[in-house]
XYZ file of C-alpha atoms in Angstrom:
324
model
C 110.921 182.211 40.388
C 113.857 179.818 39.901
C 115.270 180.911 43.244
C 111.964 180.142 44.974
C 111.923 176.624 43.470
C 115.436 175.917 44.800
C 114.447 177.153 48.231
C 111.357 174.918 48.223
C 113.436 171.885 47.118
C 116.020 172.580 49.809
C 113.319 172.815 52.483
C 111.734 169.557 51.248
C 115.087 167.759 51.249
C 115.805 169.041 54.750
C 112.431 167.707 55.885
C 113.099 164.250 54.390
C 116.500 164.095 56.073
C 114.888 165.159 59.354
C 112.248 162.421 59.066
C 114.930 159.800 58.339
C 117.093 160.941 61.227
C 114.112 161.246 63.543
C 112.928 157.791 62.544
C 116.349 156.432 63.356
C 116.196 157.996 66.790
C 112.750 156.559 67.388
C 113.893 153.073 66.453
C 116.808 153.297 68.916
C 114.537 154.529 71.737
C 111.993 151.760 71.256
C 114.385 148.867 70.902
C 112.960 145.736 72.674
C 114.603 146.004 76.058
C 112.895 142.777 77.245
C 115.437 140.698 75.341
C 118.797 140.906 77.109
C 121.853 141.098 74.955
C 124.150 139.275 77.353
C 122.379 135.854 77.480
C 124.886 133.177 76.414
C 124.165 130.610 73.767
C 121.886 127.795 74.931
C 123.515 124.341 75.310
C 123.183 122.066 72.307
C 120.881 119.598 74.107
C 118.529 122.472 74.946
C 118.440 123.540 71.315
C 117.759 119.974 70.146
C 114.970 119.599 72.711
C 113.368 122.843 71.509
C 113.644 124.363 75.001
C 115.546 127.512 74.067
C 112.757 129.877 75.183
C 112.478 128.062 78.509
C 116.243 128.143 78.936
C 116.434 131.868 78.176
C 113.676 132.637 80.671
C 115.458 130.532 83.263
C 118.543 132.720 82.813
C 116.305 135.600 83.875
C 115.244 133.664 87.033
C 111.764 132.809 85.818
C 110.528 130.366 88.468
C 108.378 128.217 86.193
C 111.181 127.835 83.667
C 113.735 126.931 86.347
C 111.505 124.176 87.681
C 110.695 122.929 84.197
C 114.404 122.587 83.385
C 115.006 120.889 86.748
C 112.263 118.370 85.939
C 113.687 117.829 82.457
C 117.224 117.122 83.619
C 115.981 115.043 86.547
C 113.792 112.709 84.494
C 116.005 112.622 81.433
C 113.037 113.451 79.246
C 114.098 115.129 75.970
C 117.663 115.567 77.282
C 120.240 113.285 78.837
C 119.628 112.867 82.556
C 121.856 115.136 84.631
C 121.021 115.135 88.350
C 123.650 117.688 89.448
C 122.393 120.138 86.822
C 118.796 119.482 87.867
C 119.778 120.265 91.440
C 121.370 123.535 90.357
C 118.072 124.691 88.879
C 116.168 123.377 91.920
C 118.317 125.470 94.264
C 117.686 128.598 92.210
C 113.939 127.939 92.283
C 114.071 127.260 96.027
C 115.874 130.528 96.635
C 113.166 132.306 94.659
C 110.525 130.961 97.052
C 109.399 127.595 95.684
C 108.467 125.322 98.609
C 108.368 122.247 96.367
C 111.866 122.885 95.050
C 113.186 123.542 98.563
C 111.732 120.196 99.690
C 113.282 118.368 96.733
C 116.686 119.942 97.383
C 116.438 118.835 101.014
C 115.474 115.336 99.895
C 118.457 115.242 97.516
C 120.834 116.165 100.333
C 119.222 113.595 102.632
C 119.462 110.734 100.134
C 122.568 111.817 98.243
C 120.769 112.235 94.918
C 123.038 114.058 92.493
C 125.166 115.329 95.370
C 126.955 114.085 98.480
C 124.726 113.493 101.509
C 124.606 116.413 103.901
C 122.259 116.333 106.901
C 122.788 119.982 107.819
C 121.803 121.204 104.356
C 118.947 118.707 104.176
C 117.486 120.149 107.372
C 118.037 123.710 106.134
C 116.050 123.175 102.942
C 113.367 121.115 104.701
C 112.789 124.004 107.102
C 112.700 126.413 104.155
C 109.864 124.396 102.640
C 108.126 123.586 105.936
C 107.801 127.254 106.872
C 105.839 127.717 103.655
C 103.474 124.910 104.680
C 104.904 122.056 102.600
C 103.436 118.842 104.152
C 106.204 116.472 103.009
C 108.886 118.752 104.411
C 107.021 119.042 107.714
C 106.751 115.262 107.889
C 110.425 114.778 107.006
C 111.531 117.067 109.827
C 109.322 115.209 112.310
C 110.461 111.818 111.013
C 114.111 112.657 111.636
C 113.471 114.462 114.911
C 115.585 113.282 117.806
C 112.713 114.298 120.071
C 110.328 111.640 118.744
C 112.947 108.895 118.702
C 112.318 107.619 122.213
C 113.922 104.261 121.441
C 117.337 104.847 119.939
C 117.753 101.104 119.323
C 114.793 100.874 116.969
C 116.186 99.295 113.748
C 113.545 101.098 111.691
C 114.430 104.506 113.096
C 116.066 106.800 110.492
C 119.819 107.157 110.951
C 119.719 110.873 110.090
C 118.729 112.937 113.123
C 117.724 116.595 113.428
C 117.929 118.356 116.777
C 114.204 119.075 116.998
C 112.270 118.836 120.251
C 109.382 116.431 120.750
C 106.900 119.300 121.019
C 108.091 120.945 117.807
C 108.149 117.636 115.946
C 104.574 116.874 116.978
C 103.496 120.347 115.887
C 105.052 119.777 112.454
C 103.498 116.328 112.216
C 100.032 117.666 113.016
C 100.386 120.452 110.432
C 101.335 117.875 107.810
C 98.484 115.552 108.824
C 96.038 118.480 108.659
C 96.864 118.631 104.950
C 95.858 114.959 104.559
C 99.420 113.711 104.053
C 98.990 109.996 104.716
C 102.509 109.280 106.014
C 102.140 112.003 108.636
C 98.705 110.697 109.615
C 100.106 107.174 109.941
C 103.079 108.315 112.022
C 100.821 110.368 114.264
C 98.510 107.363 114.715
C 101.455 105.204 115.788
C 102.603 107.849 118.246
C 99.157 108.107 119.842
C 98.890 104.316 120.023
C 102.181 104.107 121.925
C 100.881 106.795 124.280
C 97.724 104.680 124.778
C 95.595 107.484 123.349
C 93.591 105.008 121.342
C 90.740 107.238 120.181
C 93.237 109.569 118.498
C 95.202 106.617 117.150
C 92.130 105.046 115.558
C 91.112 108.398 114.053
C 94.469 108.916 112.319
C 94.864 105.275 111.221
C 91.510 105.592 109.463
C 92.453 108.951 107.938
C 95.762 107.544 106.684
C 93.957 104.583 105.102
C 91.556 106.961 103.374
C 94.515 108.856 101.890
C 96.474 105.802 100.758
C 98.451 104.460 103.757
C 96.733 101.371 105.178
C 97.874 99.650 108.367
C 95.275 97.057 109.355
C 97.473 95.603 112.085
C 98.096 99.003 113.667
C 94.405 99.873 113.517
C 93.376 96.582 115.113
C 96.005 97.005 117.826
C 94.621 100.447 118.642
C 91.042 99.148 118.701
C 92.053 96.264 120.961
C 93.898 98.681 123.220
C 90.797 100.832 123.464
C 88.705 97.796 124.414
C 91.218 96.755 127.065
C 91.015 100.237 128.535
C 87.281 99.663 128.881
C 87.917 96.902 131.442
C 88.100 97.874 135.088
C 90.034 95.384 137.223
C 88.729 95.253 140.770
C 89.459 93.301 143.946
C 92.071 90.808 142.716
C 92.813 88.322 145.472
C 94.212 84.893 146.348
C 93.152 82.317 148.930
C 94.942 79.163 150.111
C 92.602 76.195 149.664
C 94.821 73.362 150.918
C 98.377 72.582 152.065
C 100.201 69.356 151.267
C 103.029 67.472 152.954
C 105.247 67.721 149.860
C 105.535 71.474 150.362
C 102.937 72.455 147.760
C 99.797 74.443 148.282
C 96.653 74.853 146.242
C 95.447 78.388 146.013
C 92.511 80.090 144.322
C 92.727 83.411 142.552
C 89.889 85.613 141.465
C 89.209 89.085 140.094
C 86.139 91.173 139.281
C 86.138 92.609 135.752
C 83.752 95.380 134.657
C 83.239 96.251 130.996
C 82.535 99.979 130.594
C 82.198 99.764 126.789
C 78.943 99.710 124.832
C 79.906 96.462 123.102
C 80.637 92.892 124.174
C 84.218 92.196 125.323
C 85.859 88.880 124.381
C 89.378 87.941 125.329
C 91.707 86.374 127.852
C 92.738 87.165 131.401
C 96.258 86.578 132.662
C 96.801 86.331 136.400
C 100.374 86.564 137.715
C 101.965 86.190 141.113
C 105.055 88.347 141.470
C 107.805 88.322 144.079
C 109.022 91.428 145.840
C 111.308 92.245 142.901
C 108.507 91.975 140.357
C 109.619 88.590 138.995
C 106.825 86.214 137.952
C 106.635 83.167 140.232
C 103.378 81.769 138.878
C 101.058 82.506 135.998
C 97.592 81.410 134.969
C 95.627 82.238 131.821
C 91.886 81.985 131.328
C 90.759 82.093 127.696
C 87.406 82.748 126.030
C 86.197 85.230 128.604
C 83.112 87.240 127.580
C 81.905 90.331 129.427
C 78.632 91.944 128.370
C 78.440 95.635 127.575
C 78.213 97.685 130.769
C 78.368 94.411 132.680
C 80.777 92.577 134.978
C 81.891 89.055 135.846
C 84.179 87.367 138.339
C 87.003 85.334 136.817
C 88.752 82.757 138.995
C 90.918 79.655 138.905
C 92.896 77.218 141.086
C 96.671 76.678 141.003
C 99.381 74.582 142.692
C 102.622 76.201 143.814
C 105.485 75.673 146.247
C 104.427 77.058 149.604
C 107.767 78.823 150.101
C 107.041 81.035 147.096
C 103.723 82.133 148.485
C 104.129 84.615 151.324
C 103.036 88.048 152.458
C 105.390 89.710 150.008
C 103.698 88.164 146.995
C 102.212 90.681 144.588
C 99.348 90.230 142.143
C 99.258 91.401 138.537
C 96.262 91.086 136.233
C 96.391 91.605 132.466
C 93.500 91.459 130.012
C 93.833 91.038 126.254
C 90.931 91.683 123.935
C 90.410 89.569 120.822
C 87.577 89.239 118.361
């Protein structure tokens, strides 16, 4: 009987030891593997700002946390402002697929914010964002396109240039404008106005104004251009009325103007005589001309000029300028 009790006790003790050992094994197997053991200590400013969890997640390439730290260091909110460090986090976020971060990295390289200016890298990151549909990046590429800079002497033209064709730049600009980005809409309106495509220009000037970029002068210029296009200039001619002994002549000029628009046209008419080289030798302006909608009028005037300037090689140029 005593022997049986010892055997039972031994079996019980063995079972307890087995449970303890087994429990130890279980605890090792189910250790929280989501918390890495090789994360370094967070910087002191991160600890003070209570951003340790965000910082730790950023070390694991969590996109949201990387961008949050970039914002924090960029604005100087809760921590001392550190633009180079903000850019480091931005680059990591950009490389993980963030279009916004890629755009901001490109902007930093363009403007030299927290890093030395670098046009090549600016273009690289702008393209990275633009390919993901980022409207500001698309606009930035078009803005700096060498293809759209038809006047290299324009003082307002950006000094930084990307080797992007006119066709590609316009495609980018339209994609940005399609997302209601006002600067792209405004730039597109200006481009169409220069091309004398006034309907398109007016459309995008009005869209840009709706989205925060107002250009009343540009809009009025486009509307005036559209009205001037509505005027057909027909049968311009000159006629010598009288010759004088002092070498002068009096001549009459006239032109038929037809208004194809549905509204009244008010403006001025400039009549020029040009020599064979296109140089103006005489000019006359008639103001306060009104042409009814779908109507026409003949505008004429008399001028004095040296007879020697008036010969068979004289050319005629007529210009109309709409005004309200």
